[in-house]
Coordinates of C-alpha atoms and ligand atoms in Angstrom, one line a residue:
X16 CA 7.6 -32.7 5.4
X17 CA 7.9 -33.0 1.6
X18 CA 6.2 -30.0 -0.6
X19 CA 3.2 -31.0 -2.5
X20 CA 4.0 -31.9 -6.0
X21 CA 4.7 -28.7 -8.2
X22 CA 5.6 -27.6 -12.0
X23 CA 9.6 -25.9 -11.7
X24 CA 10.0 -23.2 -14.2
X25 CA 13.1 -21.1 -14.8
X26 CA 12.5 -17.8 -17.2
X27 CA 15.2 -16.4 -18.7
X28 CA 14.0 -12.6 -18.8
X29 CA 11.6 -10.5 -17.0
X30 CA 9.5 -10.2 -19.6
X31 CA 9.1 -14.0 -19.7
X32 CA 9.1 -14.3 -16.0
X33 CA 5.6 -11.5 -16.4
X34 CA 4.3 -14.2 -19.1
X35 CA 4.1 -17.2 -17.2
X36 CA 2.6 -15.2 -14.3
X37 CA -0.1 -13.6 -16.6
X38 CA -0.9 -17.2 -17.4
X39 CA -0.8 -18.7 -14.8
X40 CA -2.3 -15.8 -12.0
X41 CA -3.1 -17.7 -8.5
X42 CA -1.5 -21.2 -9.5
X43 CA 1.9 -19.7 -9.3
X44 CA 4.3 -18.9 -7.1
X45 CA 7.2 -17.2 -7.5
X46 CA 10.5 -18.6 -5.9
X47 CA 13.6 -15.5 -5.2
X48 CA 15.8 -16.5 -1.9
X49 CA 13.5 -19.4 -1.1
X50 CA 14.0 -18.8 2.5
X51 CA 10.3 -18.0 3.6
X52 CA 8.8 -19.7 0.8
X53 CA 10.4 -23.4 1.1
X54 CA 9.4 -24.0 4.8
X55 CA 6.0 -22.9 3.4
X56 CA 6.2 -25.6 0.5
X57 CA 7.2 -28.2 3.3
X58 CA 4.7 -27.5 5.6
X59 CA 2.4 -27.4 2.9
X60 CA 0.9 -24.0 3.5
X61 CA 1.2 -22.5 0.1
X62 CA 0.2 -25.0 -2.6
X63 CA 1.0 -23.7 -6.0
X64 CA 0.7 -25.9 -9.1
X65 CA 3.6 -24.0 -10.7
X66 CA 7.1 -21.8 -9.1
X67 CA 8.5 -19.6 -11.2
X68 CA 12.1 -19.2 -10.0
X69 CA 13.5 -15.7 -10.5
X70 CA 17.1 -16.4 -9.9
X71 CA 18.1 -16.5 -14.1
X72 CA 16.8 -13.6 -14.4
X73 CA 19.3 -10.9 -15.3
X74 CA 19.1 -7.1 -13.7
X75 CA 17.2 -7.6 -11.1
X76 CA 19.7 -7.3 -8.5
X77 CA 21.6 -3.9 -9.1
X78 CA 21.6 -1.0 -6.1
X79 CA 22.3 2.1 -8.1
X80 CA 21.2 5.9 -7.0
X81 CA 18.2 7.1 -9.4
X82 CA 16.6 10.3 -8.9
X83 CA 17.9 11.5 -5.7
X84 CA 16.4 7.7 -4.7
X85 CA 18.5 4.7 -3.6
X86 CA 17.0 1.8 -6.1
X87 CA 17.4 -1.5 -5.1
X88 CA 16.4 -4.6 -7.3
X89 CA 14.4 -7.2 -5.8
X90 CA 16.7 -9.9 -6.2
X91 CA 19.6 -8.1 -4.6
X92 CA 20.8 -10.6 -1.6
X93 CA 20.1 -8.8 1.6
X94 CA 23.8 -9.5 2.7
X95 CA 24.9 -7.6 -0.8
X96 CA 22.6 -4.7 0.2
X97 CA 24.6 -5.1 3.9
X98 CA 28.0 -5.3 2.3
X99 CA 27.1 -2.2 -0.3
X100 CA 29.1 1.0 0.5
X101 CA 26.7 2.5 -1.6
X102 CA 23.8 1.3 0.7
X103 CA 26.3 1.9 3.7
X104 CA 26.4 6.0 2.5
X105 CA 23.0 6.7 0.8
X106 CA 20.8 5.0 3.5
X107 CA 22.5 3.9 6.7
X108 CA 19.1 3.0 8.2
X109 CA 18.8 0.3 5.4
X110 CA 22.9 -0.6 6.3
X111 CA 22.0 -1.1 10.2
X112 CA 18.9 -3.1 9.7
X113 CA 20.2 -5.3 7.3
X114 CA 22.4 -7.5 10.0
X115 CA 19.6 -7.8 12.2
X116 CA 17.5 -9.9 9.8
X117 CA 17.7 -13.6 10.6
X118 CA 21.3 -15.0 10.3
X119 CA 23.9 -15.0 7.5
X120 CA 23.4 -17.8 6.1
X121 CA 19.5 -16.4 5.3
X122 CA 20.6 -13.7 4.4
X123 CA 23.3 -15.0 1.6
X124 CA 20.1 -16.3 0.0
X125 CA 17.0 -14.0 1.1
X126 CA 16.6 -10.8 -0.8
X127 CA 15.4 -7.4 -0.6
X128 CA 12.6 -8.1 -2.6
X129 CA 11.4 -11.2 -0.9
X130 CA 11.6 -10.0 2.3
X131 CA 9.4 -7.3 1.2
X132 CA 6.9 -9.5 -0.7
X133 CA 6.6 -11.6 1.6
X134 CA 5.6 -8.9 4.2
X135 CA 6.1 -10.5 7.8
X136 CA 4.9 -7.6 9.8
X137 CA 8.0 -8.6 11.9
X138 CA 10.5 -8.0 9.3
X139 CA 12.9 -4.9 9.4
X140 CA 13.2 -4.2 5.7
X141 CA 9.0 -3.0 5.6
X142 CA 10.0 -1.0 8.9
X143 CA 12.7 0.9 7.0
X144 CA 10.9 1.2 3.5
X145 CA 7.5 2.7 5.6
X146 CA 9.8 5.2 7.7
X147 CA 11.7 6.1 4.7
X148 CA 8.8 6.7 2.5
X149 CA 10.0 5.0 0.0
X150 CA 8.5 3.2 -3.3
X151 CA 7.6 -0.6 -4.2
X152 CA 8.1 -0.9 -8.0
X153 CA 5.2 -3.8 -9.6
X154 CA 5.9 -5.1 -13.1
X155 CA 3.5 -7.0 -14.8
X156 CA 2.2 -7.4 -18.4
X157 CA -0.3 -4.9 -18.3
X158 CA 2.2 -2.4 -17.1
X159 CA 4.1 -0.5 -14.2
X160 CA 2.6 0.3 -11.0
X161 CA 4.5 1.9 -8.2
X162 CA 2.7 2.0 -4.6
X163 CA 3.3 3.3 -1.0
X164 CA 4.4 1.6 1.9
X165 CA 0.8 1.8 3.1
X166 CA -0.4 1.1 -0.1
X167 CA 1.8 -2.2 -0.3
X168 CA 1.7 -3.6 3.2
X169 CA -2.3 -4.4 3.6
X170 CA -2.6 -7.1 5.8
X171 CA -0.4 -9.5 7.8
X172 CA 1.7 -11.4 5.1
X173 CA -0.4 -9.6 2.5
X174 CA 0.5 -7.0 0.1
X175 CA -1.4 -5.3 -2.6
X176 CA 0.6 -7.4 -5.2
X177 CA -1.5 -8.9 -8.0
X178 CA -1.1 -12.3 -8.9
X179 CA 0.4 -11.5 -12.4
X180 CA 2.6 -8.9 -10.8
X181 CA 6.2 -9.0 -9.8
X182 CA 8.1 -6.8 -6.9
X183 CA 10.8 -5.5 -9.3
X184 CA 12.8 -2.7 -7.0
X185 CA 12.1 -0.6 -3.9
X186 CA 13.5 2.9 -3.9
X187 CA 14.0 5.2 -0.7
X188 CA 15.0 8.4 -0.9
X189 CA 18.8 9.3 -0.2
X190 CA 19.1 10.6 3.1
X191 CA 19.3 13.7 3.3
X192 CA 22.0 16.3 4.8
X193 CA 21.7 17.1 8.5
X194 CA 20.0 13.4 9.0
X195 CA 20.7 11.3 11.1
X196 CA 19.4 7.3 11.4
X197 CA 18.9 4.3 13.6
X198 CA 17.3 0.8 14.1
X199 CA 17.0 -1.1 17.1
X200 CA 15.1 -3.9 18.0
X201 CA 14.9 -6.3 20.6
X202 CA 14.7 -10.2 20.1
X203 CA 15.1 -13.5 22.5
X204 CA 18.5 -14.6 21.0
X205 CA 20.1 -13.3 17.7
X206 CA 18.9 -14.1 14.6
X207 CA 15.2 -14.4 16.0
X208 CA 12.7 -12.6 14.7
X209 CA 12.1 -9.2 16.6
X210 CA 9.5 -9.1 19.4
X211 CA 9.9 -5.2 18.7
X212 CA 12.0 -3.0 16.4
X213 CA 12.1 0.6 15.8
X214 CA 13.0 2.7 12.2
X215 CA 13.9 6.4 13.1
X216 CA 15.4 9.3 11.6
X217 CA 15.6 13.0 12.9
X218 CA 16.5 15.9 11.1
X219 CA 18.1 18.8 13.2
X220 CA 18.7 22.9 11.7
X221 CA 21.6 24.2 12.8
X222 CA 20.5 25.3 16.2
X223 CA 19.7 21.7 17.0
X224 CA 16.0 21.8 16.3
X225 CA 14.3 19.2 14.8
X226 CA 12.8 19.6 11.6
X227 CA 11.7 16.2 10.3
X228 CA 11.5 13.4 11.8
X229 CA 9.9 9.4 11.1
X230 CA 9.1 6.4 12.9
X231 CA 8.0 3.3 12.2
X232 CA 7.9 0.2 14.1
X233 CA 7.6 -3.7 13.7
X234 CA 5.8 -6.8 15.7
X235 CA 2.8 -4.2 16.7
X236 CA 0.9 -4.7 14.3
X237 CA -0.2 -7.1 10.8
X238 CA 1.8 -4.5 8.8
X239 CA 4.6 -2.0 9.9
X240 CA 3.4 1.1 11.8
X241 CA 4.0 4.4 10.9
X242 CA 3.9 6.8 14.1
X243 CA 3.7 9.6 12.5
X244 CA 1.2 11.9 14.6
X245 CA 4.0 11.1 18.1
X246 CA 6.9 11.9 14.9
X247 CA 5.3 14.9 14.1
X248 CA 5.5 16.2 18.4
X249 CA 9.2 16.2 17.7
X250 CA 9.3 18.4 15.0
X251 CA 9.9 22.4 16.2
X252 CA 11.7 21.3 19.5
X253 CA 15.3 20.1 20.1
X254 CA 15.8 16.4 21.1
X255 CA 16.1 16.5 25.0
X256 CA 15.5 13.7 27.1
X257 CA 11.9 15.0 27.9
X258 CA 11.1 15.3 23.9
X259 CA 12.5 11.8 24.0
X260 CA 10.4 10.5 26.4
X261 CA 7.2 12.3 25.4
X262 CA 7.3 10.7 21.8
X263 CA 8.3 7.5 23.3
X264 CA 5.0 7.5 25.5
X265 CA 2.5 8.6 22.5
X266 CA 4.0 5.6 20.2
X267 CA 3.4 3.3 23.5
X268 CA 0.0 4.9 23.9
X269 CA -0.9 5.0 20.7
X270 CA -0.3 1.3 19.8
X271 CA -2.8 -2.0 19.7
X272 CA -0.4 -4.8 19.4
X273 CA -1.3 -8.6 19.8
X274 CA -0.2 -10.8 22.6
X275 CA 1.3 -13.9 22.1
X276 CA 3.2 -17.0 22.6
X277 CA 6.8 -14.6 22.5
X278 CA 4.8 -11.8 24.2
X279 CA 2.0 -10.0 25.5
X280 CA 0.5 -6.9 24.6
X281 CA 1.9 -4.9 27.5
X282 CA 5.6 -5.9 27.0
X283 CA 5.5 -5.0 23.4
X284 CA 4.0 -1.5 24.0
X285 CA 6.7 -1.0 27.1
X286 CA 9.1 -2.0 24.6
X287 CA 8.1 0.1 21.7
X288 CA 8.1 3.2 23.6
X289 CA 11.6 3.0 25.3
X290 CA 13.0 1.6 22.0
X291 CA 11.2 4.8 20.1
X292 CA 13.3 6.9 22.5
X293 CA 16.3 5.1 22.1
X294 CA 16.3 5.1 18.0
X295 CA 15.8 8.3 18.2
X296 CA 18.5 9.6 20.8
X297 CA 20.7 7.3 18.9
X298 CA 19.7 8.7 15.2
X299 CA 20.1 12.4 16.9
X300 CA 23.7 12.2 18.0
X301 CA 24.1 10.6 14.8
X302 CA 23.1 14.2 12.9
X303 CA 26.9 15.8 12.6
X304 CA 27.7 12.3 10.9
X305 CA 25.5 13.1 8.4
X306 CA 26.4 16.8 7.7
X307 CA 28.1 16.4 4.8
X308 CA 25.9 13.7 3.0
X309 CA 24.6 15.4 -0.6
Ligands
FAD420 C1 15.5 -19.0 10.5 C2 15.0 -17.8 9.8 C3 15.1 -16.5 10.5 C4 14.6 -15.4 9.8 N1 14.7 -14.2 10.5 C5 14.3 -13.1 9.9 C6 14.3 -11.8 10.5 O1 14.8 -11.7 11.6 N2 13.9 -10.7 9.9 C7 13.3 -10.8 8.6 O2 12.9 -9.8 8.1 N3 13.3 -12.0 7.9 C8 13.7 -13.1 8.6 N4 13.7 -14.3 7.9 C9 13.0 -14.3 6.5 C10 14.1 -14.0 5.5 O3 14.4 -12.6 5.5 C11 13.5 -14.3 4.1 O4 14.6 -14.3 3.2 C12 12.5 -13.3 3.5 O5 11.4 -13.2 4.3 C13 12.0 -13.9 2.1 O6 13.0 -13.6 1.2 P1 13.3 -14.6 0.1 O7 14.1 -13.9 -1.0 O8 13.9 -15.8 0.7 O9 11.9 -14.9 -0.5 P2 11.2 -16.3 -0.8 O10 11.2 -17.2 0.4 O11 11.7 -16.9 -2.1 O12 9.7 -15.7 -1.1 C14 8.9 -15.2 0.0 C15 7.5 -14.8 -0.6 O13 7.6 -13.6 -1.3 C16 7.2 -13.9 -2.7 N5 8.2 -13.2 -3.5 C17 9.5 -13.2 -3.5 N6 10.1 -12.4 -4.3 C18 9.1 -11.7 -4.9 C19 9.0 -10.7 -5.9 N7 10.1 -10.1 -6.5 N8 7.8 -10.3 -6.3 C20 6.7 -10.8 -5.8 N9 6.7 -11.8 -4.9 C21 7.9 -12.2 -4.5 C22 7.3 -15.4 -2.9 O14 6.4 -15.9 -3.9 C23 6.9 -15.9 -1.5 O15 5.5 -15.8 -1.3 C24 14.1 -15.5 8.5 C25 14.1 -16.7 7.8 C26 14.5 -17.8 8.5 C27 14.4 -19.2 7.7

């Protein structure tokens, strides 16, 4: 298929890019990787009268550290976020998702900000930003706003974006010392789409007690899930296989996923619980890695 017949506009700065989408609100579309958005154009499922492309627009794809939070601009590639020893150091969750989003080809053009924005409830990067906490910075003319993961992600593809507003960074807080990380998901081949992925990170004292620790999870729901009550069971106990496998079972009983074509309801609430055990054994023998982080 063909897309449907569209006005192809190319701003210069930000602050033009925030013009044409005050004027233009619902008839516009904005363009950044192109890699969800152009099979959408094909199959004619978006229709916009006008795509604002955001690639000439300068400083929107740095990854700096701001705040004691690693900011990333929307238009940062996902394989420069992958390849950034910055991003590598200050949030290896972010690091290990990032080759387990599509292929590398998608992800030489996909970015950060797209990924987020476009808000597949199967993606890893709104996994990572929801266990993480972290920010979602909107620009538009009438000002900033910046929202919660669970303020963002409202619906399957669906965020609390405006029309007129533009994803302009996300920012995570640094991990912290004594931290350790992991995602794992499971797909049908590589490159696919997760059925199931899993965002953890534990926090041990010096005794080996657990004193934070987050979870969130994809393909269970229309946005990522935060399990935070089943998190919050490992917090004042030390990571044994038992705490392990307690959490594990309140994520899995705690979920209502979907079944589908790739699978049913049942397999994706198996999975998520033996993954949620596995991220988190994995991000807990990954604490004295992280001892030294500032
Ligand atoms: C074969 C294939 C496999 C894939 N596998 C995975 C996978 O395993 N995991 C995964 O997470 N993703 C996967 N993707 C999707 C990929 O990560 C996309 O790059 C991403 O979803 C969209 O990023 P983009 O920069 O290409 O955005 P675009 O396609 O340009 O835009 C996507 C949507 O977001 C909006 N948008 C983009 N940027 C902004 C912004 N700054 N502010 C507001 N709105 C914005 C657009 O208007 C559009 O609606 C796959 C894609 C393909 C083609």
């Amino acid at each position: 298929m063909k897309p449907p017949r569209f006005d192809y506009l190319v701003p210069r700065s930000l602050d033009e890019a925030l013009g044409l989408l005050a004027q233009h609100g619902e008839e516009a579309k904005v363009l950044a990787g192109g890699q969800s958005l152009v099979p959408l154009l094909n199959f004619r499922l978006v229709r916009p009268a006008h795509v604002v492309d955001l690639n000439e627009i300068p400083g929107l794809d740095t990854i700096r550290v701001d705040d004691g939070r690693l900011a990333i601009g929307a238009m940062t590639r996902q394989r420069q976020a992958e390849t950034s020893a910055l991003v590598r150091e200050r949030c290896p969750l972010l690091a290990e998702a990032m080759p387990q989003v599509g292929h590398v080809q998608i992800r030489n053009r996909g970015t950060v900000g797209g990924s987020l924005a476009h808000a597949d409830p199967a993606g890893e990067l709104p996994a990572v930003v929801a266990a993480l906490d972290g920010e979602l910075v909107l620009r538009s003319r009438r000002g900033e706003r910046r929202l919660a993961p669970h303020e963002f992600f409202v619906g399957y593809l669906t965020t609390a974006a405006a029309p007129d507003e533009l994803l302009v960074e996300a920012r995570v807080p640094v991990t912290p010392p004594r931290t350790g990380t992991a995602f794992m998901e499971v797909s049908r081949r590589h490159g696919d789409f997760a059925l199931v992925g899993v965002a953890a990170t534990v926090t041990l004292d010096a005794g080996g007690v657990c004193t934070a620790c987050a979870i969130a999870l994809t393909g269970v729901g229309p946005t990522p899930v935060v399990a935070r009550d089943a998190a919050r069971a490992l917090v004042g106990v030390k990571p044994t296989d038992d705490a392990l496998m307690d959490v594990g079972r309140r994520v899995a009983g705690a979920l209502m996923p979907d079944s589908d074509l790739h699978a049913s309801a049942d397999y994706r609430k198996h999975l998520a619980g033996v993954l949620t055990r596995r991220a988190l054994a994995r991000a807990a023998g990954r604490v004295d890695a992280g001892k030294e982080r500032q």
